[in-house]
Amino acid sequence: MYKILKKRELNEQVTLMEIDAPLIAKKAKPGQFIIFRTDETGERVPLTIADYDRDLGTITIIFQKVGKSTMQLGTMSEGDSMLDVVGPLGTPTHFDSDIKKAAVIGGGVGCAIAYPQAKALHNMGVDVDVIAGFRSRDIVILEDEMRAVSNNLYVTTDDGSYGTKGFVTTKLAELIDSGEKYDIVIAIGPVPMMKFVCDVTKPHGIKTIVSLNPIMIDGTGMCGGCRVTVGGKTKYACVDGPDFDGFEVDFDELMRRNSAYKEQEAQAKQHICRLTGGVRHA
Amino acid sequence: MPNMQNNKTPIKEQDPKVRARNFKEVCEGYTAEEAINEANRCLNCKNKPCVSGCPVGVKIPEFIAKVKEGNFEDAYKIITQTNGLPAVCGRVCPQENQCEGKCVRGIKGEPVGIGRLERFCADYMLDKPSEQEKAEPNGIKVAVIGSGPSGLTCASDLAKMGYSVTVFEAFHTAGGVLMYGIPEFRLPKAIVQHEINNLKNLGVEIKTDMVIGKILSIDEIMDMGYKAVFIGSGAGLPNFMNIPGEALVGVFSANEYLTRINLMKAYLDEYDTPVKKYDKIAVVGGGNVAMDAARCAMRLGAEHVYVIYRRSEAEMPARREEIHHAMEEGIEFMFLTNPVEIIGDEKGCVSGVKCVSMQLMEPGADGRRAVKAIDGSEHVIPIDACIMAIGTSPNPLIRSTTPGLDANKKGCLVVDENMLTTKEGVYAGGDAVTGAATVILAMGAGKTAAKAIDEYIKSL
């Protein structure tokens, strides 16, 4: 059992939790993830380790309530325990030591995964620009945290209700055009966003790392449910990734594979609707 | 007087039409009378050829003698002296190639139903308390990585010798392939859990959610005071064919398909993990895993389930009984057929499988008949999902994080005749060493390793 020590609502949809998991905290590195299962009938769901404290023996997860399992996790309180937390899984992100300037791009809840990457780069002494994109002002998360680990933080909103109006790609293109020389771009968020970031960086030949989010079951390499095509080869995101060279990833295939259980996911969400008396978020 | 009837005492099975649509156990087992009747077919041979066929050396004529007397509890005690998982073995062992394959009664008729009798005794004891013989605790710690058949057997034997055993399991439930691979209709999960509880009663500690190589390394486990480690991590890495279209939506490894169904119980409404019902589904392969996947697909409501196998029925590695059960349940077999491409529709979902017809050639170096594609035999079978059940390899996680642990080019750990790896104090067995094989061979390896670990620790 893994106890929830702290819970904080970052906005209506996104929740932060600190979990008591000393062995995982001891080993975790940026880019790695856990798999959780709330209870006996629950499914196994992957979540990135957003932060960890080796001394306190805690890991931090940040999740968006998008379906049955994350909504169920969202109903749990401080002091409650999750049945299973497995990790740290995946290959940690590898940063070359000669990186001088990086752009870290987070889309929505992807900022929760982009933040530890920005922090790691910042701690290496790299100049970090963070571009954080959200649909609107009320879902902005981790602004202070990201500001603390970046030289420049650019917040964009699709509707212009906060920061710059527009997408992260617009801001990135603008920065590149104005002469910013990035050695690396890290893009983490919805698959279309990562794909479009690669479209911006590719003509400039800026190395772009993306963090993929395919469907997973075990997370240890025993089923291949999370397989993605990278550079024409089949890779298992749970062991070979989740980070990959964005120019090599077949994003369209990933989007198709991620929608394989759409109908059942919608049904499951309806199901929890009856339990909680109404679901507010689509 | 022994019972000289030539055939095994019949056993009750669910009607094929009914069972093809439910996950309840196919074989319902013997009654006490049937078990005694079958036990009386045993001639109690002096040289006991059956025992030589059992990888864990169950004292077969001795336990059967107790069944003849109706003393099922003593029969069970004799079995469990050498076999920690009798309810499992009685159900899933390929007895035709092992104990029963050596039975004298099999020369002129059917062999004694040893597996059925073993199962009967284990099931008889399910709801009764049983004391297991065990040595005084010696306080020496031994770690077992993986809680599949080899790890559980090794842990059970070491615990009986008095060792303090900790089993590290990556999944949330112990049992390995017994839980995620073999379906409920062949091996009820409650029975696996009962046998695992017997292990816990012996004092074995099971730590789940522990992916060794990630959360702890073998060296760190040794540093924690464990005097020896047994690696029974299996061969859980699925192979794909590397043909075009394997990334389409609706292509699964058998591991994924079976894990969703068996471990995550996706076929039950109250469980959250989804699995889809497909109308026309193909399973590629001819082993037990292919039979299990095909029969699960049928139970989820498929109209057509095809087993596509590149050799003929005679070469199938699956147990005869499983092939027979699958055929009874309406699975359609396409022998001498090999997929060359999975075809998708405009949405990226599987719509067909392009296959070629094959012809059998002379046996190759491995003794199995080679196959060759027949020119111009390409044809497309319309399907909406495809499951690859063409074998598995050992997961590289442990060997890649353990300095000094050698593996062969197939990724299997290298061990000597005592199951000792190339690293001192580290033993291995089961599929991690052999590549995908059988439950009982893994158990035999776990047993051999337990004995070697005991000798090693005593020599320190």
XYZ file of C-alpha atoms in Angstrom:
742
model
C 0.000 0.000 0.000
C 1.255 3.462 -0.900
C 0.013 6.307 1.273
C -0.992 9.695 -0.111
C 0.855 12.168 2.140
C -0.147 15.408 0.408
C -2.800 16.385 -2.077
C -3.108 19.740 -3.829
C -5.569 20.714 -6.564
C -3.548 22.679 -9.129
C -6.724 23.567 -10.965
C -10.172 22.077 -11.523
C -8.792 19.180 -13.539
C -5.224 18.698 -12.388
C -4.169 17.263 -9.032
C -0.766 16.913 -7.373
C -0.069 14.152 -4.891
C 2.946 13.249 -2.825
C 3.151 9.517 -2.268
C 5.082 7.622 0.372
C 7.340 5.350 -1.727
C 10.876 5.392 -0.279
C 12.418 2.746 -2.548
C 11.124 4.459 -5.695
C 12.199 7.897 -4.396
C 15.697 6.528 -3.828
C 16.107 5.450 -7.450
C 13.929 7.838 -9.492
C 15.502 10.047 -12.177
C 13.952 12.676 -14.478
C 12.082 11.091 -17.378
C 10.984 8.012 -15.456
C 7.443 7.020 -14.578
C 5.356 4.847 -12.267
C 2.329 2.643 -12.836
C -0.468 2.894 -10.305
C -3.523 0.832 -9.500
C -5.943 2.319 -7.002
C -7.742 -0.831 -5.867
C -8.400 -4.483 -6.609
C -10.639 -3.892 -9.628
C -8.559 -0.986 -10.929
C -6.528 -0.853 -14.131
C -2.782 -0.139 -14.325
C -2.151 3.454 -15.412
C 1.222 5.111 -16.114
C 2.122 8.554 -14.665
C 5.397 10.428 -14.869
C 7.329 11.050 -11.660
C 7.075 14.859 -11.493
C 9.425 15.182 -8.526
C 10.970 13.130 -5.753
C 12.543 13.658 -2.346
C 15.087 10.974 -1.499
C 15.336 12.086 2.159
C 11.608 12.150 2.828
C 11.087 9.033 0.726
C 8.353 10.611 -1.369
C 7.516 10.896 -5.042
C 5.221 13.493 -6.599
C 2.676 12.705 -9.285
C 0.564 15.212 -11.164
C -2.417 13.978 -13.103
C -5.344 15.248 -15.094
C -8.742 13.753 -14.383
C -9.559 12.512 -17.860
C -11.263 9.166 -17.282
C -12.452 6.668 -14.747
C -9.132 5.749 -13.130
C -7.738 9.271 -12.795
C -11.099 10.509 -11.505
C -11.099 7.724 -8.959
C -7.577 8.639 -7.898
C -8.745 12.254 -7.690
C -11.400 11.283 -5.134
C -8.729 9.866 -2.793
C -7.571 12.059 0.094
C -4.465 12.603 2.168
C -4.039 9.557 4.380
C -5.668 7.204 1.868
C -3.521 4.570 0.203
C -3.214 3.322 -3.352
C -2.989 -0.440 -3.672
C -0.050 -0.478 -6.096
C 2.674 1.904 -7.227
C 5.393 0.342 -9.392
C 8.554 2.107 -10.435
C 10.764 3.817 -11.301
C 10.110 2.612 -14.864
C 11.501 3.650 -18.229
C 14.888 4.972 -19.243
C 15.894 8.259 -17.535
C 16.344 11.234 -19.827
C 19.924 11.611 -20.964
C 21.233 15.150 -21.433
C 24.599 15.756 -23.095
C 26.900 17.794 -20.875
C 27.666 20.297 -23.668
C 24.090 21.661 -23.818
C 24.173 25.423 -23.192
C 20.687 26.571 -24.028
C 17.456 24.609 -24.018
C 13.806 25.253 -24.680
C 11.442 23.135 -22.616
C 7.878 23.097 -23.893
C 4.929 21.849 -21.895
C 1.392 21.516 -23.149
C -1.301 21.536 -20.452
C -0.757 18.761 -17.936
C 2.402 17.925 -19.935
C 3.962 20.774 -17.923
C 4.009 18.358 -14.998
C 6.470 16.226 -16.971
C 8.279 19.158 -18.568
C 8.908 20.756 -15.180
C 11.329 18.058 -13.833
C 13.172 18.155 -17.166
C 13.541 21.929 -16.944
C 14.669 21.554 -13.345
C 17.277 18.932 -14.252
C 18.670 21.108 -17.054
C 18.625 24.190 -14.849
C 20.563 22.297 -12.155
C 23.147 21.345 -14.804
C 23.730 25.064 -15.388
C 21.918 25.170 -18.722
C 20.059 28.330 -19.794
C 16.447 27.200 -19.902
C 13.512 28.869 -21.637
C 10.187 27.315 -20.709
C 7.178 27.698 -22.964
C 4.040 26.539 -21.193
C 0.813 26.332 -23.177
C -2.707 26.055 -21.833
C -6.206 26.277 -23.278
C -7.160 29.127 -20.973
C -6.169 31.001 -17.807
C -8.053 28.778 -15.351
C -6.003 25.706 -16.161
C -2.524 27.235 -15.814
C -0.393 25.073 -13.502
C 3.068 25.114 -11.908
C 3.771 28.681 -13.003
C 5.914 29.583 -9.975
C 7.738 26.252 -10.039
C 8.618 26.606 -13.719
C 9.652 30.228 -13.294
C 12.078 29.192 -10.552
C 13.979 26.825 -12.858
C 13.995 28.887 -16.060
C 15.697 31.996 -17.399
C 12.538 32.937 -19.259
C 9.041 31.577 -18.779
C 6.572 32.175 -21.606
C 2.966 31.273 -20.852
C 0.584 30.993 -23.788
C -3.165 30.448 -23.788
C -5.227 29.382 -26.788
C -7.863 32.024 -26.007
C -5.481 34.758 -24.858
C -7.007 34.877 -21.374
C -3.498 34.822 -19.866
C 0.056 35.360 -21.161
C 0.445 35.392 -24.928
C -2.506 34.378 -27.095
C -1.780 31.376 -29.300
C -0.053 28.015 -29.317
C 3.354 27.069 -27.939
C 4.561 26.481 -31.499
C 3.881 30.128 -32.405
C 5.987 31.270 -29.456
C 8.761 28.790 -30.238
C 8.919 29.852 -33.903
C 9.016 33.485 -32.797
C 11.930 32.855 -30.419
C 13.896 30.898 -33.024
C 13.238 33.603 -35.639
C 14.406 36.285 -33.218
C 17.789 34.553 -33.064
C 17.618 32.298 -29.967
C 20.087 29.448 -30.464
C 18.736 26.329 -28.745
C 20.935 23.246 -28.520
C 17.937 21.151 -27.618
C 14.150 21.376 -27.463
C 12.141 19.164 -25.087
C 8.464 18.916 -25.973
C 5.948 17.220 -23.693
C 2.200 17.349 -24.082
C -0.588 16.122 -26.328
C 0.652 14.120 -29.328
C -0.417 16.730 -31.938
C 1.479 19.423 -30.007
C 4.668 17.363 -29.963
C 4.264 16.645 -33.648
C 3.852 20.356 -34.480
C 6.843 21.318 -32.328
C 8.932 18.919 -34.411
C 7.602 20.578 -37.563
C 8.932 23.903 -36.223
C 12.360 22.662 -35.109
C 13.165 20.271 -37.950
C 13.928 22.893 -40.626
C 16.401 24.447 -38.152
C 17.954 21.100 -37.270
C 17.424 21.616 -33.533
C 17.514 18.297 -31.713
C 14.033 17.685 -30.311
C 13.172 15.191 -27.595
C 9.570 14.169 -27.015
C 8.037 12.131 -24.207
C 5.555 9.619 -25.600
C 2.373 8.504 -23.887
C 1.109 5.300 -25.523
C -1.285 2.863 -23.867
C 0.547 0.702 -21.324
C -0.372 -2.329 -19.254
C 2.603 -3.776 -17.399
C 5.212 -1.074 -18.067
C 8.095 -3.552 -17.840
C 8.444 -4.711 -21.456
C 6.419 -7.896 -21.299
C 3.469 -7.103 -23.533
C 4.354 -4.602 -26.244
C 1.072 -2.724 -25.788
C 3.083 0.518 -25.761
C 5.005 -0.153 -28.966
C 5.779 2.847 -31.122
C 7.608 3.178 -34.419
C 10.775 5.245 -34.079
C 13.128 5.604 -37.007
C 11.242 2.798 -38.757
C 11.909 0.388 -35.891
C 9.506 -0.969 -33.269
C 10.323 0.321 -29.784
C 8.654 -0.303 -26.442
C 8.038 3.106 -24.861
C 8.032 1.583 -21.362
C 11.624 0.298 -21.576
C 13.262 2.091 -24.524
C 11.516 5.379 -23.701
C 9.320 7.197 -22.932
C 11.757 9.828 -24.361
C 12.556 9.609 -28.067
C 14.045 11.719 -30.857
C 10.988 13.613 -32.114
C 12.156 13.611 -35.743
C 12.072 9.809 -35.782
C 8.646 9.215 -34.206
C 5.589 8.125 -36.221
C 3.118 10.450 -34.475
C 0.127 9.579 -36.660
C 0.454 5.906 -35.775
C 0.707 6.787 -32.059
C -2.482 8.881 -32.267
C -4.339 5.999 -33.926
C -3.128 3.451 -31.380
C -4.026 5.748 -28.463
C -7.643 5.941 -29.604
C -8.102 2.146 -29.721
C -10.262 2.018 -26.582
C -12.061 5.351 -26.949
C -15.544 3.850 -26.797
C -14.832 1.783 -23.713
C -13.138 4.722 -22.013
C -16.211 6.874 -22.635
C -18.412 4.140 -21.171
C -16.199 3.798 -18.111
C -16.456 7.519 -17.526
C -20.260 7.317 -17.742
C -20.040 4.545 -15.209
C -18.225 6.622 -12.614
C -20.677 9.438 -13.332
C -23.342 7.510 -11.492
C -21.040 6.924 -8.553
C -19.912 10.479 -8.013
C -23.149 12.102 -9.042
C -21.911 13.780 -12.147
C -18.626 14.370 -13.891
C -17.716 17.932 -14.555
C -14.820 17.557 -16.916
C -14.758 16.291 -20.438
C -7.094 -56.820 -7.704
C -6.130 -53.913 -9.926
C -8.738 -52.398 -12.193
C -7.750 -53.679 -15.652
C -10.034 -51.418 -17.736
C -7.980 -50.201 -20.714
C -9.119 -46.597 -20.698
C -8.821 -43.873 -18.111
C -11.875 -43.402 -15.916
C -13.808 -40.713 -17.807
C -13.747 -37.204 -16.350
C -16.586 -34.699 -16.496
C -16.108 -31.716 -18.760
C -18.367 -28.766 -19.540
C -20.267 -29.094 -22.817
C -18.133 -27.525 -25.596
C -20.945 -25.269 -26.855
C -21.608 -23.905 -23.382
C -18.026 -23.584 -22.195
C -16.898 -21.827 -25.398
C -18.749 -18.764 -24.089
C -17.760 -18.810 -20.406
C -14.539 -18.659 -18.408
C -15.464 -21.436 -15.962
C -13.131 -24.404 -15.741
C -13.521 -26.814 -18.671
C -12.626 -29.957 -16.735
C -14.671 -30.517 -13.599
C -12.417 -33.149 -11.986
C -13.002 -36.573 -10.481
C -15.392 -37.494 -7.689
C -13.938 -39.566 -4.846
C -15.385 -42.768 -6.361
C -13.951 -41.992 -9.797
C -10.558 -41.192 -8.266
C -10.471 -44.490 -6.363
C -11.542 -46.364 -9.502
C -8.750 -44.715 -11.506
C -6.178 -45.225 -8.727
C -6.937 -48.947 -8.876
C -5.626 -49.024 -12.451
C -2.110 -48.390 -11.067
C -0.088 -51.634 -10.936
C 2.353 -50.237 -8.328
C 5.366 -51.183 -10.482
C 8.622 -51.866 -8.675
C 10.817 -49.766 -10.988
C 8.339 -46.821 -11.079
C 8.951 -45.530 -14.636
C 6.334 -42.807 -14.044
C 8.494 -41.157 -11.357
C 11.441 -40.910 -13.742
C 9.161 -38.955 -16.091
C 8.275 -36.347 -13.459
C 10.647 -33.356 -13.388
C 10.052 -32.869 -9.658
C 10.050 -36.581 -8.805
C 6.599 -36.918 -7.216
C 6.332 -40.319 -5.441
C 3.549 -41.422 -7.766
C 2.792 -45.069 -6.847
C 3.000 -44.156 -3.151
C 0.441 -41.376 -3.375
C -1.812 -43.418 -5.644
C -1.728 -46.254 -3.080
C -3.190 -43.820 -0.548
C -5.888 -42.763 -3.021
C -6.823 -46.435 -3.455
C -7.435 -46.570 0.324
C -9.514 -43.409 0.169
C -6.915 -41.666 2.320
C -6.723 -38.510 0.223
C -5.072 -36.386 2.897
C -2.069 -38.695 3.191
C -1.911 -38.914 -0.599
C -1.699 -35.110 -0.700
C 1.051 -35.088 1.928
C 3.129 -37.494 -0.152
C 2.686 -35.323 -3.261
C 3.618 -32.101 -1.466
C 6.857 -33.596 -0.136
C 8.265 -32.908 -3.597
C 5.685 -30.702 -5.332
C 4.583 -27.355 -3.901
C 1.961 -26.715 -6.607
C -0.005 -29.956 -7.119
C -3.322 -28.331 -8.051
C -1.466 -26.435 -10.792
C 0.602 -29.376 -12.082
C -2.341 -31.763 -12.103
C -4.049 -29.329 -14.471
C -1.391 -27.887 -16.781
C 1.480 -30.413 -17.005
C 1.854 -32.150 -20.372
C 1.553 -35.512 -18.601
C 1.493 -37.362 -21.931
C 5.178 -36.479 -22.355
C 6.096 -36.923 -18.706
C 4.787 -39.220 -15.953
C 1.912 -40.675 -17.989
C 4.152 -41.062 -21.038
C 6.211 -43.565 -19.045
C 3.273 -45.435 -17.454
C 3.268 -49.201 -18.132
C -0.516 -49.174 -18.555
C -0.021 -46.878 -21.529
C 1.527 -49.703 -23.584
C -1.780 -51.543 -24.035
C -4.348 -48.814 -23.548
C -4.379 -45.498 -21.772
C -1.885 -44.696 -19.008
C -3.087 -44.115 -15.453
C -4.560 -40.595 -15.122
C -1.777 -39.440 -12.810
C -2.407 -35.755 -13.451
C -6.115 -36.141 -12.749
C -5.373 -37.968 -9.501
C -2.846 -35.372 -8.399
C -5.384 -32.671 -9.117
C -8.090 -34.564 -7.253
C -5.954 -34.828 -4.110
C -4.997 -31.146 -4.232
C -8.602 -30.048 -4.780
C -9.781 -32.344 -1.987
C -7.477 -30.499 0.416
C -8.441 -26.996 -0.798
C -10.884 -26.312 2.021
C -9.064 -28.338 4.687
C -6.226 -27.179 6.898
C -2.989 -29.013 6.250
C 0.232 -28.912 8.188
C 3.360 -28.783 6.079
C 6.574 -30.332 7.309
C 9.258 -27.757 7.782
C 12.741 -27.537 9.338
C 13.597 -25.202 12.240
C 14.195 -21.641 10.935
C 17.945 -21.071 10.433
C 17.679 -17.289 10.016
C 19.624 -17.292 6.734
C 18.121 -15.012 4.081
C 17.697 -16.067 0.435
C 16.077 -13.905 -2.268
C 13.995 -15.216 -5.154
C 13.371 -12.944 -8.151
C 10.067 -13.712 -9.838
C 7.080 -15.592 -8.440
C 6.336 -17.872 -11.369
C 6.563 -21.666 -11.166
C 10.376 -21.831 -10.823
C 10.581 -19.104 -8.177
C 7.681 -20.490 -6.145
C 9.144 -24.009 -6.190
C 12.606 -22.785 -5.223
C 11.097 -20.649 -2.430
C 8.968 -23.537 -1.175
C 11.887 -25.981 -1.013
C 14.195 -23.461 0.670
C 11.535 -22.528 3.227
C 11.051 -26.201 4.082
C 14.822 -26.403 4.690
C 14.495 -23.567 7.214
C 15.676 -20.596 5.142
C 14.113 -17.163 5.438
C 12.930 -16.564 1.860
C 11.807 -13.292 0.248
C 10.225 -13.403 -3.214
C 10.385 -10.202 -5.307
C 7.636 -9.940 -7.937
C 7.288 -7.169 -10.557
C 3.520 -7.493 -10.974
C 0.930 -6.662 -8.331
C 0.033 -10.343 -7.939
C 2.317 -13.339 -7.442
C 2.142 -16.375 -9.722
C 3.798 -15.282 -12.961
C 2.421 -17.058 -16.014
C 0.001 -18.990 -13.789
C -1.778 -15.663 -13.169
C -1.278 -13.605 -16.315
C -0.863 -16.306 -18.961
C -2.903 -19.447 -18.387
C -6.621 -18.615 -18.472
C -9.176 -19.236 -15.744
C -10.894 -21.992 -17.766
C -7.723 -24.110 -17.596
C -6.396 -22.979 -14.235
C -8.732 -21.151 -11.840
C -6.904 -18.225 -10.236
C -8.381 -18.991 -6.802
C -6.489 -22.285 -6.913
C -3.207 -20.558 -7.772
C -3.757 -18.135 -4.900
C -4.495 -21.022 -2.555
C -1.177 -22.664 -3.431
C 0.604 -19.313 -2.982
C -1.035 -18.977 0.437
C 0.396 -22.393 1.351
C 3.801 -20.900 0.565
C 3.131 -17.911 2.791
C 2.129 -20.301 5.561
C 5.604 -21.795 5.231
C 6.923 -18.331 6.103
C 7.838 -17.159 2.598
C 7.546 -13.379 2.258
C 6.274 -12.106 -1.109
C 7.012 -8.499 -2.088
C 4.960 -7.387 -5.099
C 5.406 -4.258 -7.293
C 9.188 -4.843 -7.220
C 10.789 -4.593 -10.659
C 14.286 -5.906 -9.994
C 16.809 -4.084 -12.138
C 14.872 -0.849 -11.580
C 13.915 -0.474 -7.922
C 16.742 -2.705 -6.648
C 19.670 -4.392 -8.359
C 20.844 -7.939 -7.661
C 23.991 -6.477 -6.059
C 21.884 -4.304 -3.744
C 19.846 -7.356 -2.748
C 23.075 -9.200 -1.888
C 24.151 -6.140 0.143
C 20.894 -6.386 2.121
C 22.176 -9.603 3.670
C 20.767 -12.216 1.329
C 23.285 -15.059 1.110
C 22.063 -16.281 -2.288
C 19.706 -15.170 -5.049
C 17.600 -17.294 -7.389
C 16.538 -15.618 -10.640
C 13.281 -17.022 -11.975
C 12.237 -14.036 -14.043
C 10.919 -16.084 -16.955
C 10.763 -15.283 -20.632
C 8.204 -12.544 -20.773
C 9.373 -10.488 -23.740
C 7.020 -11.116 -26.671
C 8.319 -11.792 -30.156
C 6.674 -10.211 -33.163
C 7.040 -11.420 -36.765
C 8.532 -8.161 -38.060
C 6.138 -8.089 -40.989
C 4.397 -4.937 -42.279
C 1.292 -3.843 -40.386
C 2.155 -5.062 -36.902
C 1.642 -1.551 -35.475
C -1.984 -1.411 -36.674
C -4.727 -1.052 -34.083
C -5.955 -4.559 -33.279
C -2.577 -6.343 -33.385
C -1.626 -7.737 -29.968
C 1.075 -9.875 -28.510
C -0.481 -12.888 -26.816
C 1.118 -11.580 -23.618
C -0.848 -8.335 -23.829
C -4.107 -10.024 -24.760
C -3.806 -12.679 -22.053
C -2.578 -10.217 -19.389
C -5.588 -7.987 -19.979
C -7.923 -10.960 -19.683
C -6.323 -13.123 -16.986
C -4.414 -10.772 -14.684
C -6.535 -7.650 -15.157
C -9.806 -9.626 -15.535
C -10.926 -7.477 -18.445
C -13.692 -9.976 -19.251
C -15.486 -9.076 -16.002
C -17.609 -5.906 -15.944
C -16.490 -4.737 -12.518
C -12.831 -4.542 -13.550
C -11.577 -1.353 -15.234
C -9.121 -2.732 -17.812
C -10.741 -2.831 -21.257
C -10.544 -5.599 -23.855
C -12.493 -5.547 -27.101
C -14.738 -8.174 -28.604
C -13.708 -8.844 -32.176
C -15.837 -10.727 -34.706
C -13.059 -12.298 -36.752
C -9.772 -12.770 -34.995
C -6.624 -14.634 -35.993
C -4.077 -16.114 -33.614
C -0.664 -16.785 -35.119
C 1.242 -19.724 -33.609
C 0.804 -23.344 -32.600
C 1.771 -23.558 -28.930
C -0.268 -23.619 -25.745
C -0.206 -19.826 -25.642
C -1.863 -19.701 -29.069
C -4.529 -22.164 -27.893
C -5.163 -20.075 -24.756
C -5.440 -16.821 -26.722
C -7.763 -18.368 -29.318
C -10.035 -19.900 -26.703
C -10.183 -16.576 -24.795
C -11.152 -14.745 -27.998
C -13.977 -17.251 -28.512
C -15.163 -16.722 -24.943
C -15.265 -12.956 -25.522
C -17.822 -13.580 -28.256
C -15.940 -13.851 -31.560
C -17.772 -15.333 -34.545
C -14.643 -16.762 -36.113
C -11.380 -17.533 -34.381
C -8.623 -18.737 -36.689
C -5.390 -20.346 -35.582
C -2.796 -19.704 -38.270
C 0.129 -22.133 -38.037
C 2.936 -22.545 -40.537
C 3.441 -26.270 -40.001
C 0.822 -29.045 -39.873
C -1.206 -30.367 -36.969
C 1.361 -33.075 -36.209
C 4.104 -30.505 -35.544
C 2.052 -28.325 -33.199
C 3.863 -27.862 -29.874
C 0.594 -27.349 -27.953
C -0.729 -30.164 -25.774
C -3.004 -32.576 -27.662
C -5.708 -32.056 -25.062
C -5.680 -28.284 -25.608
C -5.825 -28.620 -29.398
C -8.694 -31.083 -29.013
C -10.546 -28.760 -26.631
C -10.010 -25.805 -28.972
C -11.377 -27.768 -31.937
C -14.425 -28.868 -29.918
C -15.081 -25.217 -29.081
C -15.186 -24.221 -32.730
C -11.732 -22.718 -33.246
C -10.840 -22.921 -36.961
C -7.323 -24.147 -37.746
C -5.420 -23.003 -40.811
C -2.397 -25.261 -41.063
C 0.579 -24.756 -43.402
C -0.256 -21.048 -43.544
C 2.038 -18.149 -42.699
C 1.225 -14.417 -42.435
C 3.354 -12.072 -44.545
C 1.509 -8.815 -43.888
C -1.255 -7.413 -41.694
C -3.572 -5.226 -43.741
C -5.288 -2.145 -42.315
C -8.233 0.059 -43.231
C -8.212 3.853 -43.639
C -8.474 4.295 -39.843
C -5.362 2.215 -39.201
C -7.322 -0.757 -37.833
C -6.731 -4.361 -38.857
C -8.927 -5.515 -41.759
C -7.149 -8.618 -42.989
C -4.071 -10.772 -42.928
C -2.175 -11.660 -46.080
C -0.848 -15.213 -45.861
C 1.110 -17.659 -47.974
C 0.623 -21.423 -48.061
C 3.553 -23.505 -46.900
C 4.942 -26.936 -47.688
C 6.767 -29.202 -45.251
C 10.393 -30.074 -45.968
C 12.783 -32.599 -44.432
C 13.616 -32.188 -40.731
C 16.234 -29.504 -40.007
C 19.154 -29.560 -37.569
C 16.780 -29.119 -34.598
C 14.791 -32.198 -35.669
C 11.734 -30.152 -36.613
C 10.522 -30.155 -40.188
C 11.400 -26.989 -42.029
C 8.754 -25.180 -44.074
C 8.900 -23.298 -47.347
C 6.426 -20.853 -48.846
C 4.649 -21.977 -52.013
C 5.096 -19.462 -54.839
C 1.962 -17.621 -55.895
C -0.058 -18.880 -52.918
C -0.728 -15.445 -51.420
C -4.242 -14.982 -50.124
C -5.998 -12.575 -47.781
C -8.115 -13.667 -44.809
C -10.497 -10.932 -43.601
C -10.055 -10.353 -39.855
C -10.462 -7.440 -37.454
C -7.773 -8.392 -34.934
C -4.631 -10.454 -34.830
C -2.785 -11.963 -31.868
C 0.874 -12.911 -32.200
C 1.658 -16.050 -30.191
C 4.965 -16.982 -31.784
C 7.045 -17.234 -28.637
C 8.773 -15.075 -26.054
C 12.341 -14.286 -24.989
C 13.844 -13.459 -21.590
C 13.457 -9.819 -20.523
C 16.881 -8.085 -20.611
C 16.207 -5.961 -17.508
C 18.046 -8.121 -14.955
C 20.994 -9.211 -17.075
C 21.602 -5.658 -18.310
C 21.724 -4.296 -14.751
C 23.779 -7.086 -13.150
C 27.530 -7.025 -13.803
C 29.037 -10.494 -14.146
C 25.829 -12.226 -15.210
C 26.376 -13.868 -18.613
C 23.639 -14.637 -21.119
C 23.753 -16.450 -24.469
C 22.904 -14.824 -27.773
C 19.211 -15.542 -27.258
C 19.316 -13.614 -23.969
C 19.003 -16.745 -21.809
C 21.084 -16.760 -18.609
C 24.032 -19.147 -18.673
C 24.031 -21.685 -15.797
C 25.913 -24.871 -14.905
C 24.279 -28.215 -13.994
C 23.525 -26.856 -10.502
C 21.741 -23.802 -11.912
C 24.617 -21.568 -10.808
C 25.048 -18.502 -13.034
C 28.383 -16.893 -13.847
C 28.029 -14.794 -10.684
C 28.833 -16.212 -7.247
C 25.801 -16.940 -5.092
C 23.396 -16.194 -7.940
C 21.370 -19.091 -9.331
C 18.779 -19.087 -12.112
C 16.223 -21.435 -13.610
C 13.043 -21.776 -15.613
C 12.349 -19.826 -18.790
C 15.008 -17.207 -17.868
C 17.526 -19.979 -18.637
C 15.772 -22.168 -21.213
C 13.614 -19.629 -23.050
C 9.868 -20.310 -23.142
C 9.230 -23.895 -21.951
C 6.761 -25.556 -19.564
C 5.544 -24.940 -16.018
C 6.840 -28.265 -14.760
C 10.325 -27.871 -16.262
C 10.556 -24.502 -14.533
C 9.523 -26.157 -11.286
C 12.171 -28.847 -11.731
C 14.805 -26.153 -12.226
C 13.636 -24.320 -9.105
C 13.967 -27.545 -7.166
C 17.487 -28.273 -8.433
C 18.526 -24.696 -7.617
C 17.115 -24.901 -4.070
C 19.241 -27.980 -3.393
C 22.335 -26.309 -4.879
C 21.730 -23.098 -2.906
C 21.472 -25.122 0.312
C 24.780 -26.877 -0.429
C 26.428 -23.580 -1.382
C 25.335 -21.813 1.815
C 26.434 -24.779 3.971
C 29.871 -24.615 2.283
C 30.369 -20.922 3.171
